Coordinates of C-alpha atoms (C1' of nucleotides) in Angstrom, one line a residue:
Chain A
M1 CA 128.6 -1.8 11.9
L2 CA 125.8 -0.8 9.5
K3 CA 123.6 -3.0 8.1
L4 CA 120.8 -2.7 5.7
Y5 CA 118.3 -4.8 3.6
N6 CA 119.3 -5.1 -0.2
T7 CA 116.7 -5.7 -2.4
L8 CA 118.9 -7.3 -4.9
T9 CA 119.9 -10.1 -2.5
K10 CA 116.8 -9.9 -0.2
K11 CA 119.0 -10.3 2.5
V12 CA 120.2 -7.8 5.4
E13 CA 123.8 -7.0 4.7
E14 CA 126.9 -5.3 6.2
F15 CA 127.4 -1.9 4.5
I16 CA 131.1 -1.6 3.1
P17 CA 131.1 1.4 0.7
I18 CA 133.0 0.7 -2.4
D19 CA 135.2 3.6 -2.0
P20 CA 135.7 4.2 1.8
N21 CA 136.0 7.8 1.4
E22 CA 133.1 8.7 -0.2
V23 CA 129.6 6.8 -0.4
K24 CA 127.7 7.2 -4.0
F25 CA 124.3 7.2 -3.4
Y26 CA 121.5 7.7 -6.0
V27 CA 117.6 8.3 -5.5
C28 CA 115.0 8.4 -8.2
G29 CA 113.6 11.9 -8.1
P30 CA 110.5 13.3 -9.4
T31 CA 109.0 13.8 -12.9
V32 CA 108.1 17.5 -12.8
Y33 CA 104.7 17.6 -14.1
D34 CA 102.8 18.3 -11.0
Y35 CA 103.6 19.0 -7.0
F36 CA 104.7 15.8 -5.4
H37 CA 102.3 14.2 -2.8
I38 CA 103.0 13.2 0.7
G39 CA 103.3 9.5 -0.4
N40 CA 106.5 10.9 -2.5
A41 CA 107.5 12.8 0.2
R42 CA 108.3 9.6 2.4
S43 CA 110.6 8.2 0.0
F44 CA 112.3 11.6 -0.1
I45 CA 112.6 12.1 3.5
M46 CA 113.5 8.5 4.2
A47 CA 116.4 8.8 1.8
D48 CA 117.3 12.0 3.6
M49 CA 117.5 10.4 6.9
V50 CA 119.5 7.5 5.4
R51 CA 122.1 10.0 3.7
R52 CA 122.1 12.0 7.0
Y53 CA 123.0 8.9 9.1
L54 CA 125.7 8.1 6.5
E55 CA 127.1 11.5 7.3
Y56 CA 126.7 11.1 11.1
K57 CA 128.9 7.8 10.8
G58 CA 131.5 10.2 9.4
Y59 CA 130.9 9.1 5.6
K60 CA 131.3 11.8 3.0
V61 CA 128.4 11.3 0.8
K62 CA 127.8 12.2 -2.9
F63 CA 124.2 12.2 -3.0
V64 CA 122.4 12.5 -6.4
M65 CA 118.8 12.9 -7.4
N66 CA 117.6 13.4 -10.9
L67 CA 114.9 15.5 -12.5
T68 CA 112.7 14.0 -15.1
D69 CA 112.0 16.9 -17.4
V70 CA 111.3 15.3 -20.5
D71 CA 108.4 12.8 -20.1
D72 CA 105.0 11.8 -21.6
K73 CA 103.1 13.4 -18.8
I74 CA 104.8 16.7 -19.1
I75 CA 104.0 17.0 -22.8
K76 CA 100.6 16.2 -22.0
K77 CA 100.2 18.8 -19.5
S78 CA 102.1 21.3 -21.9
L79 CA 99.6 20.5 -24.7
E80 CA 96.6 20.9 -22.0
E81 CA 98.1 24.4 -20.7
K82 CA 99.0 25.5 -24.3
R83 CA 102.6 26.2 -23.5
E84 CA 106.1 25.1 -23.7
A85 CA 107.0 21.9 -21.9
K86 CA 110.1 23.5 -20.7
D87 CA 108.0 26.1 -18.8
V88 CA 106.0 23.5 -17.2
S89 CA 109.0 21.6 -16.1
T90 CA 110.6 24.7 -14.9
D91 CA 107.7 25.5 -12.8
Y92 CA 107.4 22.4 -11.1
I93 CA 111.0 22.1 -10.4
N94 CA 110.8 25.2 -8.5
A95 CA 108.0 24.1 -6.8
F96 CA 109.8 21.0 -6.1
F97 CA 112.7 23.1 -4.4
E98 CA 110.2 25.0 -2.2
D99 CA 108.8 21.9 -1.0
I100 CA 111.6 19.9 -0.1
T101 CA 113.5 23.2 1.6
K102 CA 110.2 23.2 3.9
L103 CA 110.5 19.5 4.4
K104 CA 114.2 20.3 5.7
I105 CA 115.3 17.7 3.1
K106 CA 119.1 18.4 2.7
K107 CA 120.0 19.5 -0.8
A108 CA 121.6 16.9 -3.0
T109 CA 125.2 17.1 -4.3
V110 CA 123.9 17.2 -7.8
Y111 CA 120.3 17.4 -9.3
P112 CA 121.0 16.4 -13.0
K113 CA 118.3 17.0 -15.4
A114 CA 117.3 14.8 -18.2
T115 CA 117.3 17.7 -20.9
E116 CA 120.9 18.5 -20.0
H117 CA 122.1 14.8 -20.5
M118 CA 121.2 14.0 -24.0
H119 CA 124.4 13.5 -25.1
E120 CA 125.1 10.8 -22.3
M121 CA 122.0 9.1 -23.0
I122 CA 122.4 9.1 -26.8
D123 CA 126.0 7.6 -26.1
M124 CA 124.7 5.0 -24.0
I125 CA 121.8 3.7 -26.3
K126 CA 124.7 3.8 -29.1
K127 CA 126.5 1.3 -26.8
L128 CA 123.7 -1.0 -26.5
V129 CA 122.7 -0.9 -30.3
D130 CA 126.5 -1.4 -31.0
K131 CA 126.4 -4.5 -28.7
N132 CA 123.3 -5.7 -29.8
Y133 CA 121.2 -5.3 -26.9
A134 CA 119.1 -2.7 -28.7
Y135 CA 117.4 -2.5 -31.8
N136 CA 115.8 0.4 -34.2
I137 CA 112.6 0.0 -35.7
D138 CA 111.8 3.2 -37.7
G139 CA 113.3 5.7 -35.4
N140 CA 112.3 3.9 -32.3
V141 CA 114.9 2.2 -30.2
F142 CA 114.0 -0.7 -27.9
Y143 CA 116.2 -2.6 -25.4
D144 CA 116.0 -6.5 -26.4
V145 CA 115.3 -8.0 -23.0
K146 CA 115.9 -11.5 -24.2
R147 CA 119.6 -10.5 -25.0
F148 CA 120.2 -9.8 -21.2
S149 CA 119.9 -13.2 -19.3
E150 CA 119.9 -11.8 -15.9
Y151 CA 116.9 -9.6 -16.6
G152 CA 114.6 -10.2 -13.3
K153 CA 117.2 -10.5 -11.0
L154 CA 116.4 -7.7 -8.9
S155 CA 112.3 -8.2 -9.0
G156 CA 112.5 -11.9 -9.0
K157 CA 110.4 -12.2 -12.0
N158 CA 111.2 -14.4 -14.8
T159 CA 110.7 -13.6 -18.1
E160 CA 108.6 -16.5 -19.2
E161 CA 106.1 -15.9 -16.5
L162 CA 105.8 -12.2 -17.4
E163 CA 104.9 -13.2 -20.7
V164 CA 102.0 -15.3 -19.7
G165 CA 100.9 -12.3 -17.3
A166 CA 97.6 -11.0 -19.2
R167 CA 98.5 -7.4 -18.6
I168 CA 101.5 -6.7 -20.8
D169 CA 100.7 -4.3 -23.5
A170 CA 101.7 -5.7 -26.8
N171 CA 103.3 -3.1 -28.9
E172 CA 102.9 -3.8 -32.4
E173 CA 106.4 -2.5 -33.2
K174 CA 108.5 -4.6 -30.7
K175 CA 109.9 -8.0 -30.9
D176 CA 109.0 -8.8 -27.6
P177 CA 106.1 -7.5 -25.3
L178 CA 108.8 -7.1 -22.5
D179 CA 111.1 -4.8 -24.4
F180 CA 111.2 -1.4 -23.5
A181 CA 111.9 2.0 -25.3
L182 CA 115.4 3.7 -25.1
W183 CA 114.4 6.2 -27.7
K184 CA 111.1 7.3 -28.8
K185 CA 110.3 8.8 -32.5
A186 CA 109.1 12.4 -31.8
K187 CA 105.4 12.9 -32.9
E188 CA 104.0 16.1 -34.4
G189 CA 104.3 19.0 -31.8
E190 CA 106.4 17.2 -29.5
P191 CA 109.7 18.4 -28.1
F192 CA 112.4 16.5 -29.9
W193 CA 116.3 16.1 -29.8
D194 CA 118.6 15.1 -32.7
S195 CA 119.9 11.6 -32.7
P196 CA 121.5 8.9 -34.8
W197 CA 118.0 7.4 -35.3
G198 CA 116.2 10.7 -35.9
K199 CA 114.4 13.4 -34.1
G200 CA 112.8 12.2 -30.8
R201 CA 113.5 11.8 -27.1
P202 CA 114.7 9.2 -24.8
G203 CA 112.9 6.7 -22.7
W204 CA 112.4 7.2 -19.0
H205 CA 114.6 4.2 -17.9
V206 CA 117.9 5.2 -19.7
E207 CA 117.8 8.6 -18.1
C208 CA 118.7 7.3 -14.7
S209 CA 121.2 4.8 -16.2
A210 CA 123.2 7.6 -18.2
M211 CA 122.9 10.2 -15.4
S212 CA 124.0 8.0 -12.6
C213 CA 126.9 7.0 -14.5
K214 CA 127.9 10.1 -15.5
H215 CA 128.1 11.6 -11.7
L216 CA 128.5 8.5 -9.8
G217 CA 130.6 6.0 -12.1
E218 CA 129.6 2.8 -13.9
T219 CA 129.4 1.1 -10.4
F220 CA 128.2 2.8 -7.2
D221 CA 127.0 2.0 -3.7
I222 CA 123.2 2.6 -3.0
H223 CA 120.4 3.2 -5.3
A224 CA 117.0 4.0 -3.7
G225 CA 113.3 4.8 -4.5
G226 CA 109.9 3.7 -3.9
N227 CA 108.9 0.0 -4.2
D228 CA 106.9 0.6 -7.3
L229 CA 110.1 1.4 -9.0
I230 CA 111.4 -2.2 -8.6
F231 CA 109.8 -3.3 -11.7
P232 CA 110.0 -2.4 -14.2
H233 CA 112.1 1.0 -13.6
H234 CA 115.1 -0.5 -11.7
E235 CA 115.1 -3.8 -13.4
N236 CA 115.5 -2.0 -16.9
E237 CA 118.1 0.3 -15.3
I238 CA 120.3 -2.8 -14.3
A239 CA 119.9 -4.3 -17.8
Q240 CA 120.9 -0.9 -19.6
S241 CA 123.9 -0.3 -17.3
E242 CA 125.1 -3.6 -16.9
A243 CA 125.0 -4.6 -20.6
A244 CA 126.3 -1.0 -21.7
N245 CA 129.5 -1.1 -19.3
Q246 CA 129.6 -4.9 -18.5
K247 CA 130.2 -4.1 -14.8
P248 CA 127.9 -4.6 -11.8
F249 CA 125.7 -1.3 -11.7
V250 CA 124.7 -0.9 -8.0
K251 CA 125.8 -2.5 -5.0
Y252 CA 122.7 -2.1 -2.5
W253 CA 119.2 -1.5 -3.7
L254 CA 117.1 0.3 -1.0
H255 CA 113.1 0.3 -1.3
F256 CA 110.6 2.6 0.5
G257 CA 107.1 1.1 1.4
F258 CA 104.1 3.1 0.4
L259 CA 102.1 5.5 2.2
N260 CA 98.5 4.1 1.9
I261 CA 95.1 5.9 2.3
N262 CA 92.5 3.6 3.9
E263 CA 94.9 0.7 3.4
E264 CA 95.0 1.7 0.0
K265 CA 98.3 3.0 -1.9
M266 CA 98.4 6.6 -2.2
S267 CA 98.9 7.6 -6.0
K268 CA 98.1 10.1 -8.5
S269 CA 96.0 7.6 -10.7
L270 CA 93.8 6.8 -8.0
G271 CA 93.5 10.3 -7.1
N272 CA 93.6 9.5 -3.2
F273 CA 96.5 11.9 -2.4
F274 CA 97.5 15.0 -0.7
T275 CA 100.1 17.1 -1.9
A276 CA 103.1 17.7 0.1
R277 CA 102.6 21.6 0.2
D278 CA 98.8 21.2 1.4
V279 CA 100.1 18.9 4.2
L280 CA 102.7 21.2 5.0
K281 CA 100.1 23.9 5.6
K282 CA 98.6 22.1 8.4
Y283 CA 101.6 20.3 9.8
S284 CA 105.3 21.1 10.6
A285 CA 108.1 19.5 8.6
E286 CA 109.2 18.2 12.0
A287 CA 105.8 16.4 12.5
I288 CA 105.6 15.0 9.2
R289 CA 109.2 13.6 9.6
M290 CA 108.4 12.2 13.1
F291 CA 105.4 10.5 11.7
F292 CA 107.6 9.0 8.9
A293 CA 110.6 8.4 11.4
Q294 CA 108.2 6.3 13.7
A295 CA 107.5 3.5 11.0
Y296 CA 110.1 1.2 9.6
Y297 CA 110.7 2.5 5.9
R298 CA 110.2 -0.5 4.2
G299 CA 106.7 -1.2 5.5
P300 CA 103.4 0.5 4.5
L301 CA 102.2 3.0 6.4
N302 CA 98.8 4.6 6.7
F303 CA 98.3 8.1 6.4
S304 CA 95.5 10.2 8.5
D305 CA 95.0 13.3 10.1
D306 CA 94.7 11.5 13.5
L307 CA 98.2 9.8 13.2
L308 CA 99.7 13.0 12.0
T309 CA 98.3 14.8 15.0
A310 CA 99.6 12.1 17.4
A311 CA 103.1 12.5 15.9
E312 CA 102.9 16.0 16.4
K313 CA 101.8 15.8 20.1
G314 CA 104.7 13.3 20.7
L315 CA 107.0 16.0 19.4
E316 CA 105.9 18.5 21.9
K317 CA 107.1 16.4 24.6
I318 CA 110.5 16.7 23.0
N319 CA 110.2 20.4 22.1
N320 CA 109.4 21.3 25.6
L321 CA 112.7 20.0 26.3
V322 CA 114.1 21.7 23.5
D323 CA 112.7 25.0 24.7
K324 CA 113.9 24.5 28.3
V325 CA 117.3 23.9 27.1
N326 CA 117.5 26.9 24.9
S327 CA 116.2 29.2 27.9
E328 CA 118.7 27.6 30.4
I329 CA 121.7 28.0 28.0
K330 CA 120.5 31.7 27.7
K331 CA 120.7 31.9 31.5
N332 CA 124.0 30.4 31.8
N333 CA 123.7 29.4 35.3
S334 CA 126.4 27.5 37.3
G335 CA 125.4 24.8 39.8
I336 CA 125.1 21.0 40.0
K337 CA 126.2 18.9 37.1
P338 CA 124.1 15.8 37.6
E339 CA 125.2 12.6 36.8
F340 CA 124.3 11.3 33.6
E341 CA 125.3 8.7 31.0
F342 CA 125.2 10.4 27.8
N343 CA 127.2 7.8 25.9
S344 CA 124.7 5.0 26.5
Y345 CA 122.0 6.9 24.6
Y346 CA 124.4 7.4 21.8
K347 CA 125.1 4.1 21.6
K348 CA 121.7 2.9 21.7
F349 CA 120.9 5.5 19.1
E350 CA 123.4 4.1 16.8
E351 CA 122.5 0.4 17.6
A352 CA 119.1 1.5 16.4
M353 CA 120.0 3.1 13.0
D354 CA 122.8 0.4 12.3
D355 CA 120.2 -2.1 12.2
D356 CA 118.6 -1.4 8.9
F357 CA 117.9 2.2 9.7
N358 CA 115.5 1.4 12.4
T359 CA 114.3 5.0 13.0
S360 CA 111.2 3.8 15.0
Q361 CA 113.7 2.3 17.7
A362 CA 115.9 5.5 17.3
V363 CA 112.9 7.7 18.1
A364 CA 112.1 5.4 21.1
V365 CA 115.7 6.1 22.1
I366 CA 115.2 9.9 21.9
F367 CA 112.0 9.6 24.1
D368 CA 113.7 8.0 26.6
F369 CA 116.7 10.3 26.8
V370 CA 114.0 13.2 27.1
K371 CA 112.1 11.3 29.7
D372 CA 115.3 10.4 31.7
V373 CA 116.8 14.1 31.5
N374 CA 113.4 15.4 33.1
R375 CA 113.5 13.1 35.6
V376 CA 117.2 13.8 36.7
V377 CA 116.5 17.6 36.3
A378 CA 113.1 17.5 38.3
P379 CA 114.3 17.6 41.9
L380 CA 117.3 19.9 41.3
D381 CA 117.1 23.5 41.9
N382 CA 120.3 24.7 40.3
V383 CA 121.4 22.7 37.5
D384 CA 124.8 23.5 35.7
V385 CA 124.6 25.1 32.3
S386 CA 127.3 22.6 30.9
F387 CA 124.7 19.8 31.7
Y388 CA 122.2 21.4 29.2
N389 CA 125.0 22.0 26.9
D390 CA 125.4 18.3 26.8
V391 CA 121.7 17.6 26.5
K392 CA 121.7 20.0 23.4
T393 CA 124.6 18.3 21.8
F394 CA 123.0 14.9 22.1
L395 CA 119.6 16.3 20.4
T396 CA 121.4 18.3 17.9
K397 CA 123.3 15.4 16.7
T398 CA 120.7 12.8 16.6
A399 CA 117.2 14.3 16.6
E400 CA 118.0 17.6 14.6
N401 CA 121.0 16.4 12.3
V402 CA 120.0 12.8 11.5
L403 CA 116.2 12.6 12.0
G404 CA 115.4 16.3 11.4
I405 CA 112.4 16.1 14.0
V406 CA 113.8 19.1 16.0
D407 CA 115.1 22.5 15.5
F408 CA 116.8 24.1 18.1
N409 CA 116.6 27.4 16.2
K410 CA 113.0 27.5 15.9
T411 CA 111.6 30.1 18.2
T412 CA 108.6 29.7 20.0
T413 CA 108.4 33.1 20.9
G414 CA 107.8 36.5 19.0
D415 CA 110.0 37.1 16.3
D416 CA 110.5 40.8 16.7
K417 CA 111.2 42.6 19.9
L418 CA 108.1 44.7 20.1
T419 CA 105.8 41.6 20.3
N420 CA 107.8 40.1 22.8
D421 CA 107.8 43.0 24.9
L422 CA 104.2 43.7 24.7
I423 CA 103.4 40.1 25.7
E424 CA 105.6 40.3 28.6
L425 CA 103.8 43.5 29.6
L426 CA 100.7 41.8 29.4
I427 CA 102.0 38.9 31.5
R428 CA 103.0 41.3 34.0
L429 CA 99.7 43.0 34.2
R430 CA 98.2 39.5 34.6
T431 CA 100.8 38.5 37.4
E432 CA 99.8 41.8 39.2
A433 CA 96.0 41.2 39.0
K434 CA 96.6 37.8 40.2
Q435 CA 98.4 39.0 43.3
N436 CA 95.5 41.3 43.9
K437 CA 93.2 38.5 43.5
N438 CA 91.6 39.9 40.5
Y439 CA 91.0 36.7 38.9
Q440 CA 88.5 37.9 36.6
L441 CA 90.8 40.1 35.0
S442 CA 93.7 37.8 34.9
D443 CA 91.8 35.1 33.3
S444 CA 90.5 37.3 30.6
I445 CA 94.1 38.3 29.7
R446 CA 94.8 34.6 29.7
D447 CA 92.0 33.8 27.5
R448 CA 92.3 36.8 25.1
L449 CA 95.9 36.0 24.6
K450 CA 94.9 32.5 23.6
E451 CA 92.4 33.5 21.2
L452 CA 95.4 35.3 19.4
G453 CA 97.5 32.0 19.4
V454 CA 99.5 33.2 22.5
I455 CA 99.6 30.3 25.4
L456 CA 100.5 31.3 28.8
Q457 CA 102.3 28.7 31.0
D458 CA 102.5 29.0 34.6
S459 CA 105.0 27.4 36.4
K460 CA 107.0 28.0 39.7
E461 CA 109.6 30.4 38.2
G462 CA 107.0 32.5 36.7
T463 CA 104.9 32.7 33.6
T464 CA 106.4 32.0 30.2
Y465 CA 104.6 32.0 26.9
K466 CA 104.9 30.2 23.5
I467 CA 103.3 31.1 20.2
G468 CA 101.0 28.3 18.8
K469 CA 100.3 27.9 15.0
Chain B
rG1 C1' 98.2 -17.2 -11.7
rG2 C1' 103.8 -15.5 -10.5
rC3 C1' 106.7 -12.6 -7.2
rG4 C1' 107.1 -9.7 -2.9
rC5 C1' 105.2 -7.5 1.8
rU6 C1' 102.0 -7.9 6.0
rG7 C1' 98.6 -9.5 10.4
rU8 C1' 101.7 -7.3 18.0
rA9 C1' 97.3 -3.5 23.3
rC10 C1' 91.5 1.3 22.1
rC11 C1' 94.8 3.3 17.8
rC12 C1' 99.8 3.9 15.3
rA13 C1' 104.2 1.1 15.9
rA14 C1' 109.4 -1.7 17.4
rG15 C1' 111.0 -6.2 18.5
rU16 C1' 112.0 -11.9 14.4
rG17 C1' 114.8 -18.4 19.4
rG18 C1' 116.7 -17.0 26.1
rC19 C1' 119.6 -9.7 27.2
rU20 C1' 112.1 -8.4 26.7
rU21 C1' 108.3 -10.6 33.6
rA22 C1' 106.8 -7.6 24.7
rA23 C1' 110.1 -0.6 23.2
rG24 C1' 108.3 4.1 22.0
rG25 C1' 104.2 7.4 20.6
rG26 C1' 99.0 9.0 20.9
rG27 C1' 94.5 8.2 23.9
rA28 C1' 92.6 6.9 28.5
rA29 C1' 92.9 6.8 34.2
rG30 C1' 95.2 8.5 38.8
rG31 C1' 98.7 11.8 41.1
rU32 C1' 102.2 16.5 41.7
rC33 C1' 102.0 21.6 40.9
rU34 C1' 97.8 25.7 40.6
rG35 C1' 93.2 30.7 42.9
rC36 C1' 91.2 27.8 38.9
rA37 C1' 92.8 26.1 34.3
rA38 C1' 96.2 24.9 30.7
rA39 C1' 100.9 23.2 30.2
rA40 C1' 104.7 20.4 32.2
rC41 C1' 106.4 16.4 35.1
rC42 C1' 105.3 11.3 37.6
rU43 C1' 102.9 6.5 37.7
rU44 C1' 99.4 3.1 35.7
rU45 C1' 97.6 0.8 31.0
rA46 C1' 99.2 -6.8 26.3
rU47 C1' 100.7 -13.5 31.2
rU48 C1' 100.1 -12.0 25.3
rC49 C1' 101.9 -11.3 19.7
rG50 C1' 95.8 -13.7 12.9
rU51 C1' 94.1 -19.1 13.9
rC52 C1' 95.4 -24.3 14.7
rG53 C1' 99.2 -27.8 14.9
rG54 C1' 104.8 -28.9 15.5
rU55 C1' 110.0 -28.4 16.4
rU56 C1' 112.7 -27.0 20.8
rC57 C1' 115.0 -27.3 27.9
rG58 C1' 112.8 -22.7 25.9
rA59 C1' 108.9 -19.3 20.4
rA60 C1' 105.7 -13.1 19.2
rU61 C1' 110.1 -15.0 17.0
rC62 C1' 111.8 -21.4 13.6
rC63 C1' 108.6 -25.4 10.6
rG64 C1' 103.6 -26.5 8.1
rA65 C1' 98.4 -25.8 7.2
rC66 C1' 94.6 -22.4 7.4
rC67 C1' 92.3 -17.2 7.7
rG68 C1' 92.7 -11.8 6.5
rG69 C1' 95.1 -7.2 4.3
rC70 C1' 98.7 -5.0 0.8
rG71 C1' 101.6 -4.2 -3.3
rC72 C1' 104.1 -5.2 -8.2
rC73 C1' 103.6 -7.8 -12.7
rU74 C1' 101.0 -0.9 -17.2
rC75 C1' 102.9 5.2 -16.0
rC76 C1' 103.6 5.8 -10.6
rA77 C1' 108.0 7.0 -4.7

RNA sequence: GGCGCUGUACCCAAGUGGCUUAAGGGGAAGGUCUGCAAAACCUUUAUUCGUCGGUUCGAAUCCGACCGGCGCCUCCA
């Protein structure tokens, strides 16, 4: 039984999809005005793990992630760079797909773009205006927060206290400082679309309401995003969708904790961020995912090189077994098949993930599994290939398909045959040198190869190699 | 000021009333293997869970007070 923490009720609840045949899952995607940073990546990756686990459980998942391609920041960048907003967003959409592919994030079912849903957004705003939830002032349309009595139910804020709060910017045009823009009148030189209220563009919040409604329906199962979206973004989405459709908007709200640097939130505005693509230059997708998986998705997490390196080192332990399994399967030996309770590891893995996606616990189960496999195999000379097939199946289903921290197809040997053969030749020469007790030569071969990134590993069965980064 | 999260070993981090004499990873120490080394593998590493009280047969886990860290309340994953 899968349980998850619902921000709306502030409780851990049993997950029961509205339609038992298909889970409808929406995640707030990027505003494409820049590369996304490793903190954004945390949300994308954790949402990906949730989605993959739902699939592991046998659910069909319709996974929707929006691309915000009309926005103040995009316009600003396009003015700075003196080119079309469209070109800016197209470039960063392409970059976004490059990065998530490298991070081994599964593709969404749909990536709706704001610019391709003008009609739906205008329709929704019309509905809100008709129902008196919105008002038009000289081409700017605002949502009338006072009209929606449940405003604040997600974030636990009440409207009176919000108004007391000093930091709300009082827009001279709005009836109430809490009201937010549904349609913004176009200024000179800005991209615009025609609407019943004149030329302009939609506000950010209405985008997610309109697009999720189109692709997932008026009520759907899971809506996820970073903690900072709870207010006002998700609160506003609820206000819009529920007022327009007169139906509950989302059943389960999932929010991800921040990635911090020196105990401080990583963010574009603070300037203390690393882009995902820069981090990927130094660490593998598996290491990055491992780092995130080792912490609970809702809590804060500190980012540093040391912590990434620690995750990477831990991963090596699992990868050593992956390499061994791959080579044993290639050898296809028959022999003893050791007793091993695979089922108990599946069960423990599922218990961990069922408990509000306790990936940290799930990773611990993987480590225990690896340790126990090594222990069982250590004293045996001849292990049957069927055992390694079972090991591979377990790791594929859990570590590879759900967590994405392992890749059985990643080769640690040379990509092409010539490289392979040349290294094998050097290994043979070194072995001969060793047999002749010419250790000076054998060590020199080992050291020179290491300088080239080829690491030799001696063992009872002979010397193997792997190509480091 | 309001709302929410959080304080567990040298570091990261699960656990939230008895199944735990507190998972897992990194680091450190010892061992097996080795010509040496590396890698690999094995073993060890918190009588204690921010502090002080309370509830209970029993608490890291519940309650209260206090101390500290963070986030949201403005665009932000």
